[in-house]
CSV table of C-alpha atoms in Angstrom, one decimal:
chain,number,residue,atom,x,y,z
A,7,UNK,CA,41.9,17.8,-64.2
A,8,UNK,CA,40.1,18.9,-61.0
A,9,UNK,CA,38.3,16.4,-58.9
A,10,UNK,CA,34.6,17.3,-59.6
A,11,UNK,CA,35.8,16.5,-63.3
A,12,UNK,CA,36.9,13.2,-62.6
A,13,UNK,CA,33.9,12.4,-60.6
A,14,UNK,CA,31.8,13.6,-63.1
A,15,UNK,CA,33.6,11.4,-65.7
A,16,UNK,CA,33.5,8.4,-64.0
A,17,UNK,CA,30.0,9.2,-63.2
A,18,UNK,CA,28.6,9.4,-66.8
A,19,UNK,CA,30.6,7.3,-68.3
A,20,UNK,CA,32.1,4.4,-66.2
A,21,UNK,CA,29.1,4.2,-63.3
A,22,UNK,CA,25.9,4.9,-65.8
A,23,UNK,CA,27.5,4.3,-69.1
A,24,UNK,CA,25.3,7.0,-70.7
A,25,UNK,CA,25.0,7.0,-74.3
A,26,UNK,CA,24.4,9.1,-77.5
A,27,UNK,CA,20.6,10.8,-76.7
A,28,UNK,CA,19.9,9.3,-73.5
A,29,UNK,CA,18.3,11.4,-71.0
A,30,UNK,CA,19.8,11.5,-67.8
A,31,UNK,CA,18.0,12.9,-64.6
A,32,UNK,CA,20.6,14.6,-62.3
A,33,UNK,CA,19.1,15.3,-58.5
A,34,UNK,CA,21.4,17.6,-56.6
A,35,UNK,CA,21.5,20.0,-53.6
A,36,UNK,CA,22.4,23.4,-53.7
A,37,UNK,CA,26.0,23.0,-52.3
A,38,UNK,CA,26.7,20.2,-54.9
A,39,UNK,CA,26.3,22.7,-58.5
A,40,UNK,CA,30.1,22.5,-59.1
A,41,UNK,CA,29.8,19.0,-59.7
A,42,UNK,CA,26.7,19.2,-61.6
A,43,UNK,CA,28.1,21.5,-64.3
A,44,UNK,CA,31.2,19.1,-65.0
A,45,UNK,CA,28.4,16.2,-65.1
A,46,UNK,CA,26.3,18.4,-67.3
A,47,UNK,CA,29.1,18.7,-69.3
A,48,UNK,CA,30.1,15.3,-69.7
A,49,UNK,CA,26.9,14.5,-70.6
A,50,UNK,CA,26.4,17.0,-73.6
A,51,UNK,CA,30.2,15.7,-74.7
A,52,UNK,CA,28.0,12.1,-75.1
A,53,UNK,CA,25.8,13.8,-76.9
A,54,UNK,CA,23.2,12.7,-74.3
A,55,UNK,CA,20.1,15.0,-72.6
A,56,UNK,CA,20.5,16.4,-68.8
A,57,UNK,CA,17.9,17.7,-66.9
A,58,UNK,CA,18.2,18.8,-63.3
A,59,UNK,CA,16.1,18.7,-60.5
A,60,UNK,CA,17.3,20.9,-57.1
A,61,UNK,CA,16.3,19.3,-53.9
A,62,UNK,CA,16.7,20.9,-50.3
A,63,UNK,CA,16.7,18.7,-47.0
A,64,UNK,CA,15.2,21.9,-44.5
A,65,UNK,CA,12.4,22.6,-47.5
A,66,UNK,CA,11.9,18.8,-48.1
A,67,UNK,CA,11.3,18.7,-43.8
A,68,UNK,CA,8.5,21.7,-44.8
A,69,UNK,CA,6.7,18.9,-47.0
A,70,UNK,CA,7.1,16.2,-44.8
A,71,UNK,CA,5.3,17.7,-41.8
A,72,UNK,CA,2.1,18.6,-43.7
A,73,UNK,CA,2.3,15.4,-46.1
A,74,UNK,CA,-0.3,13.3,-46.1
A,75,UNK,CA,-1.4,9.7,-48.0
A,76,UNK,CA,-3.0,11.8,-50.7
A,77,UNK,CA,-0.5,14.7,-51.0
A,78,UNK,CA,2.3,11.5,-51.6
A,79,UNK,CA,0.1,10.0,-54.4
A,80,UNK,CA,-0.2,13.6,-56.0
A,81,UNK,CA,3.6,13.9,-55.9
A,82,UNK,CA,4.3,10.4,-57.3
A,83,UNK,CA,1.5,10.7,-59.8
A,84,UNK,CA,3.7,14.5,-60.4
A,85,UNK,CA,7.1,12.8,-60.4
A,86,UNK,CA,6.1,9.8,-62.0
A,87,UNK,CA,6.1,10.4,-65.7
A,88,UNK,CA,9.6,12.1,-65.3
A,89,UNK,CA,11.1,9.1,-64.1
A,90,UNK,CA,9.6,6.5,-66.6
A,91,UNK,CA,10.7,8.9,-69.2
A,92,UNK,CA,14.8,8.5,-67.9
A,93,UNK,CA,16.9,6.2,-68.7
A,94,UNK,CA,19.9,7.3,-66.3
A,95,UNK,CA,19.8,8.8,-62.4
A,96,UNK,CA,22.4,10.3,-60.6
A,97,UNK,CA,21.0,11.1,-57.3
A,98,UNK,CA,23.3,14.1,-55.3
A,99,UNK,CA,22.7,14.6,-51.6
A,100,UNK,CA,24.4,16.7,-49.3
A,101,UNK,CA,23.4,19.1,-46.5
A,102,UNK,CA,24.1,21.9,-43.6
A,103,UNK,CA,22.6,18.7,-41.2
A,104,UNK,CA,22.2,15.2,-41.4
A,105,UNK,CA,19.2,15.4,-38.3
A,106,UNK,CA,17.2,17.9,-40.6
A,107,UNK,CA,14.1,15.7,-40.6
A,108,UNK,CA,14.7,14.0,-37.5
A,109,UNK,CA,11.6,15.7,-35.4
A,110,UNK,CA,9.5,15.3,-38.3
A,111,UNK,CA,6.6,12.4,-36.7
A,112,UNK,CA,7.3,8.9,-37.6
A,113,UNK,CA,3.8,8.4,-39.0
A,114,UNK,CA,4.5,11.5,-41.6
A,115,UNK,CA,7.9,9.7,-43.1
A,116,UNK,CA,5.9,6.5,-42.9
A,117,UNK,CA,3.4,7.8,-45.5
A,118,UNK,CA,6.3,9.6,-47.5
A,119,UNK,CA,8.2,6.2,-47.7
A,120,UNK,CA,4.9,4.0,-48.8
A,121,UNK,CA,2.9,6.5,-51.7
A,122,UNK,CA,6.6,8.4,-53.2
A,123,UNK,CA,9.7,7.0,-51.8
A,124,UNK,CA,8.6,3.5,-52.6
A,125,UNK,CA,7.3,3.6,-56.1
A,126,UNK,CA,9.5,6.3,-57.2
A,127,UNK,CA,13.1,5.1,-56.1
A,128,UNK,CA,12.2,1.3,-55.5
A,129,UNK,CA,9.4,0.8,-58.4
A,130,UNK,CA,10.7,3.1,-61.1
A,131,UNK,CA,14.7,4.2,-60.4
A,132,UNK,CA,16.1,1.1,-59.3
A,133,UNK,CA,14.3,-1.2,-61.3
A,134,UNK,CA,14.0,0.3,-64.8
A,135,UNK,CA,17.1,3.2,-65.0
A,136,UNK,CA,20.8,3.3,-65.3
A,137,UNK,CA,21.5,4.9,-61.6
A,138,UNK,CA,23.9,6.2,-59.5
A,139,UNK,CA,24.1,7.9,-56.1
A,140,UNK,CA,26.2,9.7,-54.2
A,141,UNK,CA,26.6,12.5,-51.5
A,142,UNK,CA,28.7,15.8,-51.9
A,143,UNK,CA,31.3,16.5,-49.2
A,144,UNK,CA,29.8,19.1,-47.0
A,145,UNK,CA,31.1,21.1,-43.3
A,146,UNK,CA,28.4,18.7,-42.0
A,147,UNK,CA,29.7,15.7,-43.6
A,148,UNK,CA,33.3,16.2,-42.4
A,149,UNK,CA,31.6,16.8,-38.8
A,150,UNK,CA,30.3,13.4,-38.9
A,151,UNK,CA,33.8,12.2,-40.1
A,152,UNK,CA,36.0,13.9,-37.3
A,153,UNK,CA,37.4,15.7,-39.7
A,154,UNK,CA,38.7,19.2,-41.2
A,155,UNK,CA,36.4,20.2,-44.0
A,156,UNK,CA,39.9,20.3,-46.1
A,157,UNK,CA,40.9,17.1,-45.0
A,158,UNK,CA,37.6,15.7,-45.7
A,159,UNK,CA,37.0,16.8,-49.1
A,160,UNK,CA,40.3,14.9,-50.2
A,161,UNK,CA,39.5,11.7,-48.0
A,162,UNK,CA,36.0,11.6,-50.0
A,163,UNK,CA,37.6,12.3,-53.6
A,164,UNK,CA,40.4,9.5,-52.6
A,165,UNK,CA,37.8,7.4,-51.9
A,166,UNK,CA,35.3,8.3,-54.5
A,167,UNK,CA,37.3,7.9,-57.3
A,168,UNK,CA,39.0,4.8,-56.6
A,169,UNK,CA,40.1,2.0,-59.3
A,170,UNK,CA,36.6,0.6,-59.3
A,171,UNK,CA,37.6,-1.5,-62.5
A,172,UNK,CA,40.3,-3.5,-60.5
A,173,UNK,CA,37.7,-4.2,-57.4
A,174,UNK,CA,35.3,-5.6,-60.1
A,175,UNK,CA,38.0,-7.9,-61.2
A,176,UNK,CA,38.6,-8.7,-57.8
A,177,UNK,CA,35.6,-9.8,-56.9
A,178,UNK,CA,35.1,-12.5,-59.0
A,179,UNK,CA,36.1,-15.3,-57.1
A,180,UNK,CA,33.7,-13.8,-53.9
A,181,UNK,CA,30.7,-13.8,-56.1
A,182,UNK,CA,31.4,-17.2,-57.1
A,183,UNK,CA,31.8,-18.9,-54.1
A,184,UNK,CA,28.9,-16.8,-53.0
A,185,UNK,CA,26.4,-18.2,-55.4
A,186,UNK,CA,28.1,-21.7,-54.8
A,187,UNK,CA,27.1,-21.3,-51.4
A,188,UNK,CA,24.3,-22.3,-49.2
A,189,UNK,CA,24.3,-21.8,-45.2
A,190,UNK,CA,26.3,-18.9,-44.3
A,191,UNK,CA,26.8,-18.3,-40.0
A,192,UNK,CA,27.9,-15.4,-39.1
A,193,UNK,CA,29.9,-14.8,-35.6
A,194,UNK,CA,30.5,-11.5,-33.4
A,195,UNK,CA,30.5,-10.4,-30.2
A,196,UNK,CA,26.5,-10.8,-29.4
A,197,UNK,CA,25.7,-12.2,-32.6
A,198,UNK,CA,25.4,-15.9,-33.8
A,199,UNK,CA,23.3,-15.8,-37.1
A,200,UNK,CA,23.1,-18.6,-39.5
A,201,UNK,CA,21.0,-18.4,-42.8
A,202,UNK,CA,21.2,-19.7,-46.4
A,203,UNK,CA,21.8,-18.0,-49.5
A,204,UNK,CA,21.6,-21.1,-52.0
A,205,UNK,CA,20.0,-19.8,-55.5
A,206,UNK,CA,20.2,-16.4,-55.1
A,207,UNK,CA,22.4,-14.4,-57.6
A,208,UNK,CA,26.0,-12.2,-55.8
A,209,UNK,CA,25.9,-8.9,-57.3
A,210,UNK,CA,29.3,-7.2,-57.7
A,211,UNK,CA,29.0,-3.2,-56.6
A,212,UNK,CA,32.4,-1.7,-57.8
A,213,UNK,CA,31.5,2.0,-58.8
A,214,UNK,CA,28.2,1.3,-61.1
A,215,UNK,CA,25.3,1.8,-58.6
A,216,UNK,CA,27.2,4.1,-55.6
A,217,UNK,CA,29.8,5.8,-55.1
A,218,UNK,CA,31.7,5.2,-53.1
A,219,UNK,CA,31.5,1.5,-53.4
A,220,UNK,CA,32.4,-1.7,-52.6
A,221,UNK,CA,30.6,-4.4,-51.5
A,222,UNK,CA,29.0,-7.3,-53.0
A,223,UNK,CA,25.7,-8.6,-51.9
A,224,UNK,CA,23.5,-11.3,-52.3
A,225,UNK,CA,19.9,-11.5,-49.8
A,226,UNK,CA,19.1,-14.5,-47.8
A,227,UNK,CA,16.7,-17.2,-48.6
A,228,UNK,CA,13.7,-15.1,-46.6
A,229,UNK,CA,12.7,-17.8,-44.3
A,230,UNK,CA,16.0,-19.2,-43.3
A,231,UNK,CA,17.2,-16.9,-40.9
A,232,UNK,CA,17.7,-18.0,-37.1
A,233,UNK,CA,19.6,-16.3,-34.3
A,234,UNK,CA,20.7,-12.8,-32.9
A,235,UNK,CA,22.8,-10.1,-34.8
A,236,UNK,CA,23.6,-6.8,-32.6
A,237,UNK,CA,25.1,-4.0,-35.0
A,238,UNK,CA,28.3,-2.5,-34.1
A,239,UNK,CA,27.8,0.8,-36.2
A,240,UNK,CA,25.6,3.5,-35.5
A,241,UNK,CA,22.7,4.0,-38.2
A,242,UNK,CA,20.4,6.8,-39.4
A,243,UNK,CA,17.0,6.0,-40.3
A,244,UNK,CA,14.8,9.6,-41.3
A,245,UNK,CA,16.7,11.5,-39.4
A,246,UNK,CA,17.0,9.6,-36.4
A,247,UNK,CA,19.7,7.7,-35.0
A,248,UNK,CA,20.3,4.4,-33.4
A,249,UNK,CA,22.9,2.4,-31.6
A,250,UNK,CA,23.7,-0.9,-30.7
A,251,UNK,CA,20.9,-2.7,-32.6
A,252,UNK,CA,19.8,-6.0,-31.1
A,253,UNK,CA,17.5,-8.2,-34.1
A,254,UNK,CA,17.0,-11.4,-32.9
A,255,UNK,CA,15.1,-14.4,-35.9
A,256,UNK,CA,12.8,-17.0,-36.2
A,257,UNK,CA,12.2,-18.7,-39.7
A,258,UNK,CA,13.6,-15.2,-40.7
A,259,UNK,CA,11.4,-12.9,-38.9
A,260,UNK,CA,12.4,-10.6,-36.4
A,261,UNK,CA,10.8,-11.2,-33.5
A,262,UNK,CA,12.7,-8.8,-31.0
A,263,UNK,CA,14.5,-5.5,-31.8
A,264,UNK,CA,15.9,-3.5,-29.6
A,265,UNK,CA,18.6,-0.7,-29.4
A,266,UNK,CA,20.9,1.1,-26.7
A,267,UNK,CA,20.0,4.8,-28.3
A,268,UNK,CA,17.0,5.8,-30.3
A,269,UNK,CA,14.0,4.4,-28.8
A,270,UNK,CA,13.1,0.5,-28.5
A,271,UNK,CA,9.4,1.7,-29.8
A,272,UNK,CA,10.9,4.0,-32.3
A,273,UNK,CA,13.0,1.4,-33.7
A,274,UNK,CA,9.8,-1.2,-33.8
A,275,UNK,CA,7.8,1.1,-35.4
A,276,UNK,CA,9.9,1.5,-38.4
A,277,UNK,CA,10.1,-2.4,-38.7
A,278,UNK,CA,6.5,-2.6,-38.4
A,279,UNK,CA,6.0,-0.3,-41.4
A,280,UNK,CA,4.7,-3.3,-43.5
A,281,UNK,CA,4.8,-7.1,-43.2
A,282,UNK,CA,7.9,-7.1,-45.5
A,283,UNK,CA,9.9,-5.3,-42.6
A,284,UNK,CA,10.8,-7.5,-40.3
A,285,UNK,CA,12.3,-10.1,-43.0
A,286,UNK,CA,15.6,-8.8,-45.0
A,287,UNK,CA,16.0,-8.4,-48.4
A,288,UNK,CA,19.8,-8.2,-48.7
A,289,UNK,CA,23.1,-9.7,-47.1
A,290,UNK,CA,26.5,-8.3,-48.2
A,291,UNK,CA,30.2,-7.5,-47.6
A,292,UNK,CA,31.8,-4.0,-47.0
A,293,UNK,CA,35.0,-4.1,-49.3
A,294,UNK,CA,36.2,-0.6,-49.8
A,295,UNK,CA,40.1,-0.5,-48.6
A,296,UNK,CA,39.9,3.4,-48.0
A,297,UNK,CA,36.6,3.3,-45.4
A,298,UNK,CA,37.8,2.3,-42.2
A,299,UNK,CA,35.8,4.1,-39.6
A,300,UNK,CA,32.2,5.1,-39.4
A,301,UNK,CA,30.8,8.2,-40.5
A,302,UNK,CA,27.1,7.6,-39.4
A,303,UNK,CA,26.7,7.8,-43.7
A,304,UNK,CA,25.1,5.0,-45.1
A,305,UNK,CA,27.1,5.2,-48.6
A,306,UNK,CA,30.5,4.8,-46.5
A,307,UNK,CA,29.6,2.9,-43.7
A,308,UNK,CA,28.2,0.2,-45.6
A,309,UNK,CA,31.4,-0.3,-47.3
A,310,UNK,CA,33.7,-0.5,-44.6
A,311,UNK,CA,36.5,-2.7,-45.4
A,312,UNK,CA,36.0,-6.0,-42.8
A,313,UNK,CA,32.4,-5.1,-42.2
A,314,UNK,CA,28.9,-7.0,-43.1
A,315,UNK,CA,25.3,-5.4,-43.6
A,316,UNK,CA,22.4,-7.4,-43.5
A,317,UNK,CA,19.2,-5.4,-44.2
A,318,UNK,CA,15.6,-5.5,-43.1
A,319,UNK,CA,13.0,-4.5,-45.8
A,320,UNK,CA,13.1,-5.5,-49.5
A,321,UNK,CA,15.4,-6.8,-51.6
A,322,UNK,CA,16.8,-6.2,-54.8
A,323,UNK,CA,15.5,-7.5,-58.2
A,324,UNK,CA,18.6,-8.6,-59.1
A,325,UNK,CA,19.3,-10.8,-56.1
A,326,UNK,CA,15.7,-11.9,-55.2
A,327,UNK,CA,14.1,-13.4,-52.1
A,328,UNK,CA,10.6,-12.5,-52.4
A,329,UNK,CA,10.5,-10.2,-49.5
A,330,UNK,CA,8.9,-6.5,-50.4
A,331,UNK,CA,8.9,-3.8,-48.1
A,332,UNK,CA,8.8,0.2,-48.2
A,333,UNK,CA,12.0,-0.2,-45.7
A,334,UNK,CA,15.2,-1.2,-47.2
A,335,UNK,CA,17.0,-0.2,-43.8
A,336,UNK,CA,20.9,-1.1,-44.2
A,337,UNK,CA,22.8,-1.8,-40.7
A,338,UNK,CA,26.6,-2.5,-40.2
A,339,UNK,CA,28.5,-4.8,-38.5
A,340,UNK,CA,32.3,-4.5,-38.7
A,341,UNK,CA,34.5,-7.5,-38.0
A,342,UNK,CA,37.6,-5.8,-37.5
A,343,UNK,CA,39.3,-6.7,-34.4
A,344,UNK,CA,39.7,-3.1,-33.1
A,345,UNK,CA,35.4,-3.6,-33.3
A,346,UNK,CA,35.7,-7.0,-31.2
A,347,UNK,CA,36.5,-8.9,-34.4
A,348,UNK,CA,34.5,-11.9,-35.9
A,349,UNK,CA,34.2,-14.6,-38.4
A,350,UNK,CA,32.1,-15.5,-41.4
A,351,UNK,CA,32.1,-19.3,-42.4
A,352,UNK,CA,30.4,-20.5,-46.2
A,353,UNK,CA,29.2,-24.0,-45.5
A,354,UNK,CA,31.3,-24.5,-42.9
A,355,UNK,CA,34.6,-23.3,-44.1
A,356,UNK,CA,35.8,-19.6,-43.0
A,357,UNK,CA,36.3,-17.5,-45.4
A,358,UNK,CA,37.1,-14.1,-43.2
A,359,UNK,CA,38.3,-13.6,-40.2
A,360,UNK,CA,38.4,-10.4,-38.1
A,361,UNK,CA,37.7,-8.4,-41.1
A,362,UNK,CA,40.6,-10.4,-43.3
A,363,UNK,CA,40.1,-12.8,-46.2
A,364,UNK,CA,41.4,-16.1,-45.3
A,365,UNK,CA,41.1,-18.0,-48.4
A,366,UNK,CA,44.0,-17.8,-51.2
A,367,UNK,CA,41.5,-17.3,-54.0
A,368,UNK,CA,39.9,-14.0,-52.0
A,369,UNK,CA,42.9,-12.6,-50.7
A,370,UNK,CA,42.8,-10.0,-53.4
A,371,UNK,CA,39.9,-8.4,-51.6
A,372,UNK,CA,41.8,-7.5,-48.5
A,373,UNK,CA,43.0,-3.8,-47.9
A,374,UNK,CA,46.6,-4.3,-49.3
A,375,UNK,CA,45.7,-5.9,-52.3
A,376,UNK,CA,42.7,-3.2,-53.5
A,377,UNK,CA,44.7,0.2,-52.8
């Protein structure tokens, strides 16, 4: 069986659990149409409906410069009914350049992100589909992974199509203590955080929501964060990139952000998109054993093994804070030593330690354990 089989299978059936007559919305870029036809396949094989929607990253950067508050209401109030009539998603990305809309002005994607990206993905996908997403393995993708375009396609189907069913099981101890839990301090090189995460719900992400996966995440009570976090991993936020974020908290607002690459005023003006950006809606761990390194991909980096995310913008339903936000801007820090190593204590016990588990009931969770 060839890869874009087995993805596709573990796509429709293990990550979206399509059933007999659902209809199942499949986004995809050109260069990603091999996998489509084996999901397309798996889906008739269910006896489910697929219906296809082609997008493009240089025609979608066409849009984006004209857009304006009432072209993005006509496209959601276009897009709209498709969506609510769905009940799966599996969003495909992939491109010739990861910087395609990155001159596009940041008033433009701030409109795009408020009146479609928002209520479409936020409103409508996430909250009331079945959904997966994913990104094909492209020359530019194995560009931003220092890699062969050979080497990378098997390092992204080794990854992709890891034993996601074994991580679940793994996990369970995590999201217990997790939801257990109520002051959680995290410690890095520049970074002294402490927050509290007492009656919000761990959600275990082991294949069902992105692939790849691995992490588990909870958000943080939204007024309980104090201290300084500076991100280790460089990020990509519409098309722009930015290095060595600096987010320093009051009674969980950020009240200074700053960054070594990008643009301090840049960066501010993305968290001052709405009130609900400068609070986070999310806290989690990176737990895949296969993603070591960066990639400047939010799907991977957000899941490297040792690492922590802890996002400004909204949260999820499912592990709710109250915060709301057309940003949901994910940022890494990775605890590894090689990365200047660092701990994360649950009310004052550590758990992890430079990237390693340290108690017995979580050791399963550590790179050894999970390939």
């Amino acid at each position: 069986m060839d890869n874009n089989t087995v993805l596709a299978k573990n796509l429709v059936n293990y990550s979206c659990k399509i059933q007999k007559k659902e209809k199942v919305l499949i986004e995809y870029p050109p260069c990603a149409k091999n996998l489509v036809k084996a999901i397309v396949k798996e889906v008739y094989a269910l006896g489910a409906y697929p219906f296809l929607h082609m997008t493009d990253s240089a025609l979608e950067r066409s849009l984006l410069f004209g857009t304006s508050v009432e072209h993005s209401k006509f496209c959601t109030k276009y897009m709209q009914p498709i969506f609510e009539d769905m009940d799966a998603y599996i969003g495909i990305s992939g491109g010739d350049n990861v910087y395609e809309t990155s001159d596009v002005p940041q008033k433009q994607m701030q409109i795009h992100s408020l009146y479609y990206s928002k209520p479409i993905h936020h409103d409508i996908r996430v909250t009331k589909t079945k959904w997966v997403i994913l990104k094909y393995p492209t020359g530019a993708f194995a560009q931003l992974a220092n890699m062969s375009s050979e080497a990378f396609e098997k390092y992204f189907f080794k990854v992709c199509n890891l034993n996601y069913q074994k991580m679940n099981d793994a996990m369970t101890p995590l999201k217990k203590l997790m939801e257990k839990t109520d002051k959680v301090h995290i410690l890095a090189p520049n970074t002294d955080l402490t927050f509290s995460i007492k009656g919000i719900k761990a959600i275990k992400c082991a294949g069902e929501m992105n692939i790849p996966d691995g992490e588990i995440y909870t958000a943080p009570v939204k007024d309980s964060v104090n201290g300084k976090i500076t991100y280790n991993i460089p990020t990509l936020y519409d098309g722009k990139r930015f290095d060595n974020v600096c987010l320093e908290f009051k009674e969980g607002k950020i009240i200074n952000a700053t960054c070594s690459n990008g643009g301090n005023l840049s960066l501010n003006k993305i968290l001052d998109t709405d009130e609900g950006a400068r609070y986070v809606g999310e806290f989690s761990l990176g737990l895949n054993p296969h993603i070591m390194e960066p990639m400047l991909d939010i799907l991977f980096d957000e899941k490297i093994c040792g690492s922590i995310h802890f996002t400004p913008g909204s949260c999820y339903n499912d592990a709710y804070n109250g915060n709301q936000s057309a940003v949901h801007w994910d940022m890494v820090l990775n605890q590894r030593k090689e990365y200047g190593g660092g701990e994360i204590w649950f009310d004052d016990i550590l758990i992890r330690k430079d990237g390693i588990f340290v108690l017995e009931e979580l050791k399963g969770l550590n790179p050894e354990a999970l390939k």
